Tab-separated table of C-alpha atoms in Angstrom:
chain	number	residue	atom	x	y	z
A	1	MET	CA	-16.447	23.965	-13.606
A	2	ALA	CA	-17.025	20.675	-11.305
A	3	ALA	CA	-19.493	18.071	-11.902
A	4	GLN	CA	-22.936	18.341	-10.907
A	5	ASP	CA	-22.782	15.498	-8.916
A	6	ARG	CA	-19.853	16.478	-7.256
A	7	PRO	CA	-19.609	19.097	-4.442
A	8	THR	CA	-17.286	21.767	-4.824
A	9	SER	CA	-14.952	22.628	-2.430
A	10	GLY	CA	-17.006	25.723	-1.036
A	11	SER	CA	-20.031	23.887	-0.731
A	12	LEU	CA	-17.758	21.643	2.217
A	13	GLU	CA	-16.684	24.914	3.662
A	14	GLU	CA	-19.814	26.496	3.962
A	15	ARG	CA	-21.537	23.584	4.977
A	16	LEU	CA	-19.220	23.233	7.884
A	17	LEU	CA	-19.559	26.488	8.933
A	18	GLU	CA	-23.749	26.621	8.569
A	19	GLU	CA	-24.220	22.969	9.715
A	20	GLY	CA	-20.914	22.516	12.275
A	21	ASN	CA	-22.797	20.835	14.784
A	22	GLN	CA	-24.432	18.190	12.515
A	23	PHE	CA	-20.879	16.536	12.250
A	24	SER	CA	-18.498	15.080	14.593
A	25	PHE	CA	-15.933	16.126	16.473
A	26	PHE	CA	-13.077	13.931	14.644
A	27	GLN	CA	-15.095	14.319	11.510
A	28	VAL	CA	-15.044	18.132	11.262
A	29	VAL	CA	-11.230	18.253	12.129
A	30	ARG	CA	-10.466	15.290	9.755
A	31	LEU	CA	-12.406	17.398	7.105
A	32	LEU	CA	-10.117	20.730	7.652
A	33	GLU	CA	-6.783	18.753	7.458
A	34	ARG	CA	-7.372	16.719	4.789
A	35	TYR	CA	-8.708	19.916	2.800
A	36	TYR	CA	-6.343	22.706	3.385
A	37	ARG	CA	-3.352	20.413	4.077
A	38	PRO	CA	-2.134	22.898	7.081
A	39	GLN	CA	1.730	23.538	7.697
A	40	ALA	CA	1.595	21.571	11.014
A	41	ARG	CA	-0.580	18.888	11.689
A	42	LEU	CA	-2.577	19.068	15.315
A	43	GLY	CA	-1.060	17.378	18.188
A	44	HIS	CA	2.330	17.543	16.855
A	45	GLN	CA	5.381	19.675	17.400
A	46	GLY	CA	3.762	22.821	15.523
A	47	PRO	CA	4.246	25.829	14.976
A	48	ALA	CA	0.800	26.165	16.206
A	49	SER	CA	0.478	29.392	13.808
A	50	GLY	CA	0.961	26.447	10.987
A	51	GLU	CA	-2.584	24.473	12.427
A	52	VAL	CA	-5.638	25.037	10.198
A	53	VAL	CA	-8.046	24.501	13.684
A	54	ARG	CA	-8.005	26.222	16.908
A	55	PHE	CA	-10.393	24.469	19.732
A	56	ARG	CA	-12.320	25.943	22.432
A	57	PRO	CA	-15.029	24.926	24.611
A	58	ASP	CA	-18.405	26.286	24.992
A	59	ASN	CA	-19.226	28.702	27.822
A	60	ALA	CA	-23.003	28.355	27.437
A	61	MET	CA	-25.051	27.027	30.342
A	62	ALA	CA	-27.219	25.095	27.764
A	63	PHE	CA	-27.483	21.284	27.480
A	64	PRO	CA	-25.192	20.596	24.652
A	65	SER	CA	-26.567	18.614	21.730
A	66	SER	CA	-23.569	17.473	19.810
A	67	ASP	CA	-19.917	17.366	20.821
A	68	VAL	CA	-19.132	20.177	18.097
A	69	VAL	CA	-21.210	23.688	18.812
A	70	ARG	CA	-20.152	25.456	15.746
A	71	VAL	CA	-17.405	25.887	12.950
A	72	GLU	CA	-16.162	29.512	12.497
A	73	ARG	CA	-13.499	30.892	9.868
A	74	LEU	CA	-10.807	33.338	11.317
A	75	ALA	CA	-10.085	36.425	10.246
A	76	PRO	CA	-6.891	35.888	7.742
A	77	THR	CA	-3.650	37.552	9.034
A	78	GLY	CA	-1.523	38.222	5.852
A	79	ASP	CA	-0.595	35.513	3.517
A	80	ALA	CA	-1.272	32.700	6.365
A	81	PRO	CA	-3.283	30.089	5.505
A	82	ALA	CA	-6.697	29.637	5.726
A	83	ARG	CA	-7.706	28.825	9.641
A	84	PHE	CA	-10.953	28.052	11.414
A	85	ARG	CA	-12.128	27.977	15.110
A	86	VAL	CA	-14.123	24.564	16.192
A	87	THR	CA	-15.993	25.463	19.698
A	88	THR	CA	-16.478	22.024	21.248
A	89	SER	CA	-18.888	20.845	23.936
A	90	PHE	CA	-16.245	19.085	26.168
A	91	LEU	CA	-12.987	18.644	27.641
A	92	GLY	CA	-12.880	22.587	29.325
A	93	LEU	CA	-12.340	23.738	32.241
A	94	TYR	CA	-15.617	26.376	31.957
A	95	GLY	CA	-18.912	25.225	30.437
A	96	THR	CA	-21.590	22.719	31.528
A	97	THR	CA	-19.199	19.530	31.347
A	98	SER	CA	-16.223	21.688	33.625
A	99	PRO	CA	-15.017	19.713	36.441
A	100	LEU	CA	-14.938	23.311	38.116
A	101	PRO	CA	-17.874	24.818	39.927
A	102	SER	CA	-20.149	26.553	37.862
A	103	PHE	CA	-19.376	29.860	38.905
A	104	TYR	CA	-16.264	29.936	36.639
A	105	THR	CA	-18.418	29.480	33.497
A	106	GLU	CA	-20.732	32.038	34.951
A	107	GLU	CA	-17.610	34.619	35.300
A	108	THR	CA	-16.503	34.116	31.549
A	109	LEU	CA	-20.229	34.968	30.501
A	110	ARG	CA	-19.648	38.203	32.366
A	111	TRP	CA	-16.262	39.254	30.433
A	112	ASP	CA	-16.588	41.181	27.478
A	113	PRO	CA	-15.823	39.231	23.910
A	114	GLU	CA	-13.757	42.068	22.561
A	115	GLU	CA	-11.431	42.131	25.384
A	116	ASP	CA	-11.490	38.645	26.108
A	117	THR	CA	-7.707	37.853	27.235
A	118	ALA	CA	-8.405	36.009	30.481
A	119	ARG	CA	-10.296	33.641	28.277
A	120	ALA	CA	-7.907	33.679	25.392
A	121	PHE	CA	-5.291	32.593	27.952
A	122	VAL	CA	-7.340	29.645	29.356
A	123	ASP	CA	-7.944	28.326	25.815
A	124	LEU	CA	-4.262	27.847	25.383
A	125	PHE	CA	-4.475	24.975	27.293
A	126	HIS	CA	-7.703	23.796	25.934
A	127	HIS	CA	-6.352	24.078	22.362
A	128	ARG	CA	-3.244	21.882	23.113
A	129	LEU	CA	-5.453	19.599	25.581
A	130	LEU	CA	-8.055	18.930	22.690
A	131	SER	CA	-5.403	18.639	19.945
A	132	LEU	CA	-3.848	15.794	21.609
A	133	PHE	CA	-7.136	14.491	22.263
A	134	TYR	CA	-7.658	14.383	18.353
A	135	ARG	CA	-4.163	12.459	17.903
A	136	SER	CA	-4.427	10.177	20.670
A	137	TRP	CA	-7.867	9.066	18.105
A	138	THR	CA	-6.083	9.144	14.729
A	139	LYS	CA	-2.969	7.165	16.370
A	140	TYR	CA	-4.429	3.452	16.193
A	141	ARG	CA	-6.834	4.196	13.007
A	142	TYR	CA	-4.514	3.612	10.077
A	143	HIS	CA	-7.342	4.736	7.512
A	144	VAL	CA	-7.109	7.881	8.998
A	145	GLN	CA	-3.645	9.225	8.919
A	146	PHE	CA	-3.213	7.616	5.946
A	147	GLU	CA	-1.723	10.008	3.178
A	148	ASP	CA	-1.428	9.470	-0.494
A	149	GLU	CA	1.215	7.400	-1.623
A	150	GLY	CA	1.978	6.353	1.827
A	151	LYS	CA	3.773	8.994	2.938
A	152	ASP	CA	2.647	9.080	6.431
A	153	ASP	CA	4.527	7.353	9.342
A	154	PHE	CA	2.379	4.373	9.719
A	155	SER	CA	2.967	3.781	6.011
A	156	GLY	CA	6.398	3.946	6.527
A	157	ARG	CA	6.436	1.010	9.524
A	158	MET	CA	4.697	-0.972	7.076
A	159	PHE	CA	7.342	-0.633	4.368
A	160	GLY	CA	9.845	-2.082	6.487
A	161	LEU	CA	7.795	-5.416	7.207
A	162	ILE	CA	7.603	-6.237	3.364
A	163	GLY	CA	11.468	-4.958	2.656
A	164	LEU	CA	10.768	-1.405	1.312
A	165	GLY	CA	11.694	0.723	4.081
A	166	THR	CA	14.086	2.966	2.444
A	167	ARG	CA	12.147	5.488	0.589
A	168	GLY	CA	14.589	4.767	-2.189
A	169	LEU	CA	13.200	1.386	-2.543
A	170	VAL	CA	9.558	2.258	-2.865
A	171	GLY	CA	10.235	3.932	-6.385
A	172	LEU	CA	12.606	1.073	-7.820
A	173	THR	CA	10.111	-1.921	-7.870
A	174	ARG	CA	7.372	-1.921	-10.164
A	175	LEU	CA	5.059	-3.061	-7.887
A	176	PRO	CA	2.204	-0.229	-6.824
A	177	SER	CA	3.825	-0.144	-3.029
A	178	VAL	CA	1.064	1.393	-1.185
A	179	ARG	CA	-0.902	-1.750	-2.449
A	180	MET	CA	1.672	-4.228	-1.352
A	181	ILE	CA	0.989	-3.031	2.298
A	182	ARG	CA	-1.920	-5.122	2.156
A	183	TYR	CA	0.518	-8.330	2.560
A	184	ALA	CA	2.800	-7.364	5.273
A	185	GLY	CA	1.380	-9.866	7.705
A	186	LEU	CA	2.125	-12.808	5.017
A	187	PHE	CA	5.869	-10.928	4.474
A	188	VAL	CA	6.818	-11.217	8.484
A	189	GLN	CA	5.849	-14.637	8.519
A	190	ARG	CA	8.981	-17.099	8.799
A	191	PRO	CA	9.637	-19.225	6.848
A	192	HIS	CA	7.375	-17.679	3.804
A	193	SER	CA	4.708	-20.621	2.493
A	194	ALA	CA	4.101	-21.827	-1.101
A	195	SER	CA	0.734	-21.315	0.071
A	196	ALA	CA	1.083	-17.254	0.966
A	197	LEU	CA	2.423	-16.763	-2.281
A	198	GLU	CA	-0.229	-18.649	-3.928
A	199	GLY	CA	-2.523	-16.367	-2.142
A	200	MET	CA	-0.797	-13.345	-2.660
A	201	ILE	CA	-0.060	-13.653	-6.487
A	202	THR	CA	-3.974	-14.390	-6.816
A	203	ASP	CA	-4.904	-11.655	-4.515
A	204	PHE	CA	-3.136	-8.837	-6.749
A	205	PHE	CA	-3.517	-10.245	-10.150
A	206	ASP	CA	-7.247	-10.297	-9.647
A	207	GLY	CA	-8.344	-13.644	-9.175
A	208	VAL	CA	-5.784	-15.584	-11.521
A	209	PRO	CA	-5.566	-18.923	-10.026
A	210	ALA	CA	-1.710	-19.800	-9.112
A	211	ARG	CA	-0.182	-22.764	-7.986
A	212	VAL	CA	3.483	-23.213	-6.755
A	213	GLU	CA	5.310	-26.720	-7.733
A	214	GLN	CA	8.261	-26.817	-5.538
A	215	CYS	CA	11.354	-28.871	-6.135
A	216	ILE	CA	11.405	-28.378	-10.179
A	217	ALA	CA	14.308	-30.514	-11.834
A	218	ARG	CA	17.181	-27.849	-13.225
A	219	TRP	CA	20.436	-28.281	-14.569
A	220	VAL	CA	23.329	-26.698	-12.427
A	221	MET	CA	26.229	-25.274	-13.685
A	222	ILE	CA	29.054	-26.373	-11.901
A	223	GLN	CA	31.860	-23.817	-11.189
A	224	PRO	CA	35.053	-24.378	-12.707
A	225	GLU	CA	37.292	-24.363	-9.692
A	226	GLN	CA	34.432	-27.677	-8.481
A	227	ARG	CA	34.918	-29.730	-11.574
A	228	ILE	CA	36.921	-33.108	-11.595
A	229	ARG	CA	40.289	-33.074	-13.156
A	230	LEU	CA	42.350	-35.961	-12.647
A	231	GLY	CA	45.542	-34.841	-10.873
A	232	ARG	CA	44.075	-31.875	-9.496
A	233	VAL	CA	40.749	-31.779	-8.612
A	234	ASN	CA	39.659	-35.568	-6.948
A	235	CYS	CA	36.039	-35.848	-5.387
A	236	ARG	CA	34.530	-38.990	-3.602
A	237	LEU	CA	32.771	-41.382	-5.811
A	238	SER	CA	29.105	-42.027	-4.890
A	239	VAL	CA	29.807	-38.671	-2.583
A	240	ASP	CA	30.246	-35.581	-4.621
A	241	ALA	CA	31.705	-36.866	-7.840
A	242	SER	CA	29.881	-35.990	-10.874
A	243	LEU	CA	30.673	-36.187	-14.788
A	244	GLY	CA	30.485	-32.549	-16.701
A	245	GLU	CA	29.751	-29.065	-16.609
A	246	LYS	CA	26.334	-29.193	-15.070
A	247	VAL	CA	24.440	-31.278	-12.405
A	248	LEU	CA	20.519	-31.751	-12.446
A	249	GLY	CA	19.293	-30.320	-8.786
A	250	ARG	CA	15.878	-30.242	-7.435
A	251	THR	CA	16.684	-27.992	-4.337
A	252	LYS	CA	17.172	-24.715	-6.178
A	253	THR	CA	13.927	-23.901	-8.473
A	254	PHE	CA	10.266	-23.885	-8.482
A	255	ARG	CA	7.589	-23.012	-10.780
A	256	ILE	CA	4.772	-20.990	-10.631
A	257	VAL	CA	1.319	-21.837	-12.590
A	258	LEU	CA	-0.667	-19.528	-13.667
A	259	GLY	CA	-4.228	-20.118	-14.999
A	260	PRO	CA	-6.143	-21.570	-16.726
A	261	MET	CA	-6.962	-17.908	-17.756
A	262	GLY	CA	-8.081	-15.833	-20.733
A	263	TYR	CA	-5.942	-14.744	-24.290
A	264	ASP	CA	-5.607	-10.954	-22.986
A	265	SER	CA	-4.474	-12.146	-19.328
A	266	PHE	CA	-2.121	-14.347	-20.801
A	267	LYS	CA	-0.661	-11.585	-23.146
A	268	SER	CA	0.005	-9.958	-20.384
A	269	PHE	CA	2.006	-12.619	-18.219
A	270	LEU	CA	4.598	-13.102	-21.407
A	271	PRO	CA	8.080	-10.806	-21.023
A	272	ILE	CA	6.996	-8.541	-22.762
A	273	GLY	CA	3.778	-7.491	-20.552
A	274	GLU	CA	3.713	-5.596	-17.264
A	275	SER	CA	2.184	-8.417	-15.124
A	276	PHE	CA	5.125	-10.397	-16.071
A	277	ARG	CA	7.689	-7.837	-14.966
A	278	ARG	CA	5.285	-7.366	-11.371
A	279	LEU	CA	5.259	-10.805	-10.830
A	280	ASP	CA	8.935	-11.414	-10.921
A	281	ALA	CA	9.669	-8.254	-8.495
A	282	MET	CA	7.067	-9.441	-6.206
A	283	VAL	CA	8.503	-13.051	-6.190
A	284	SER	CA	11.855	-11.557	-5.894
A	285	LEU	CA	10.761	-9.728	-2.700
A	286	PHE	CA	8.924	-12.087	-1.116
A	287	VAL	CA	11.392	-14.961	-1.545
A	288	ALA	CA	14.252	-14.081	0.578
A	289	ASP	CA	16.326	-17.097	-0.459
A	290	ARG	CA	18.473	-17.520	-3.178
A	291	LEU	CA	15.782	-19.897	-5.153
A	292	ASP	CA	15.418	-19.791	-9.120
A	293	PHE	CA	11.791	-19.907	-10.464
A	294	ASP	CA	10.235	-20.454	-13.868
A	295	VAL	CA	6.631	-19.722	-15.147
A	296	GLU	CA	3.982	-22.117	-16.458
A	297	LEU	CA	0.802	-20.090	-18.389
A	298	GLN	CA	-1.902	-22.156	-18.984
A	299	VAL	CA	-4.340	-20.012	-21.879
A	300	ARG	CA	-7.641	-21.940	-22.414
A	301	ARG	CA	-7.873	-22.987	-25.915
A	302	ALA	CA	-11.168	-22.175	-26.918
A	303	GLU	CA	-9.880	-17.861	-26.354
A	304	ILE	CA	-6.615	-18.861	-28.509
A	305	PRO	CA	-7.021	-16.699	-31.622
A	306	ARG	CA	-6.244	-18.688	-35.494
A	307	LEU	CA	-2.475	-17.758	-36.561
A	308	GLN	CA	-2.729	-16.539	-40.013
A	309	ILE	CA	-0.529	-14.770	-42.220
A	310	SER	CA	-0.956	-11.228	-42.514
A	311	GLY	CA	-3.539	-11.298	-40.074
A	312	SER	CA	-4.660	-8.800	-37.630
A	313	GLY	CA	-3.027	-10.098	-34.478
A	314	MET	CA	0.139	-10.419	-33.533
A	315	ALA	CA	1.868	-13.951	-32.008
A	316	TRP	CA	5.123	-14.520	-30.965
A	317	LEU	CA	7.120	-17.834	-31.477
A	318	GLY	CA	7.644	-19.998	-29.016
A	319	TRP	CA	5.310	-18.427	-26.578
A	320	SER	CA	1.799	-17.902	-28.312
A	321	THR	CA	1.908	-20.212	-30.966
A	322	TRP	CA	0.881	-23.706	-31.660
A	323	LEU	CA	0.844	-25.918	-34.539
A	324	TYR	CA	-2.788	-27.691	-34.628
A	325	SER	CA	-3.014	-31.163	-33.608
A	326	ALA	CA	-5.793	-33.672	-34.020
A	327	GLU	CA	-4.695	-35.483	-30.864
A	328	ALA	CA	-4.501	-32.390	-28.985
A	329	ASP	CA	-7.760	-30.990	-30.559
A	330	GLY	CA	-9.800	-31.755	-26.899
A	331	ILE	CA	-7.308	-30.380	-24.889
A	332	GLY	CA	-8.650	-27.590	-22.539
A	333	GLU	CA	-5.971	-25.329	-22.250
A	334	ARG	CA	-2.481	-24.576	-23.510
A	335	SER	CA	0.475	-23.635	-21.466
A	336	VAL	CA	4.127	-22.281	-22.015
A	337	VAL	CA	6.846	-22.393	-19.791
A	338	LEU	CA	9.065	-18.965	-19.621
A	339	GLU	CA	12.043	-18.568	-17.442
A	340	ARG	CA	13.216	-15.440	-15.771
A	341	PRO	CA	15.636	-13.395	-17.802
A	342	ALA	CA	18.547	-13.571	-14.899
A	343	ALA	CA	17.859	-17.260	-14.932
A	344	ARG	CA	18.096	-18.149	-18.474
A	345	ALA	CA	21.340	-15.759	-18.364
A	346	LYS	CA	22.628	-18.247	-15.391
A	347	ALA	CA	21.809	-21.121	-17.267
A	348	MET	CA	23.489	-20.143	-20.670
A	349	ALA	CA	26.708	-18.683	-18.769
A	350	PRO	CA	29.900	-20.398	-20.106
A	351	GLY	CA	31.777	-22.262	-17.590
């Protein structure tokens, strides 16, 4: 049974049938399309038999009080889905708003409702006209045409702006792809700035303070064919000569500083947590250049549980364990620097 505070589908349909004139035209059509999920959308390529709504204008001579006169359920035909007829008070070749002389409307009133073939023929054009009118209203209203999981056409275009235009890519990332649409404006800006990355991380992870430190020093391995070898590979002193297998560089690495944060949030950003994997996927998607980065997590010292043997809490050496120091007793937070798995593997690779 449905919850008492939640309207059932039957009550929604009954209200539309009984009080259809209390709804706006767009709301009536939107509710019917969203609930019944027709095979064909109104105003598109059809077929018309797959649409959930049929339109016709009202032929009454009274002044209309709303844009929807009534909503009626059509008789089912075979296994066809439910269909409804929405009678409107606008955009008709007959009725009070018709641009034609009133005697055309008076003529429709004389026709037999049971054998109203002439009116049914004219309503073919009315239905298409009102369908296109509804489609034009939804075209630039993203919240109206949005479908679950971003399956609508407009969401597909937004995915293209953030680098997820291919449907196969949407499911490969650990990110909630629909939520990433809100950052499309940041993705289209070139070049991508550190401040944009900071704001996106803070917003995505519910207000966690984020700061980007640029030009972080890191040892970079020199490819074997580029190392100095006497008599084989020569370099110029003070220009491109270096001793050893690696060189200290600042052009390829930046650091993301997160925090101060609580201990529970801190654990989620460890490499075993989902937040760390999502952060890695987000930054990799946003930073188009071939840059490495590491993450510094700052946790408020007051929230760090004491490490005890056989304690109930779990600790990870190098990540969430610190030795007590009287000198550091007054420090407001502790921090740990984490490298991406790809960057760590690259640094440990043999020359």
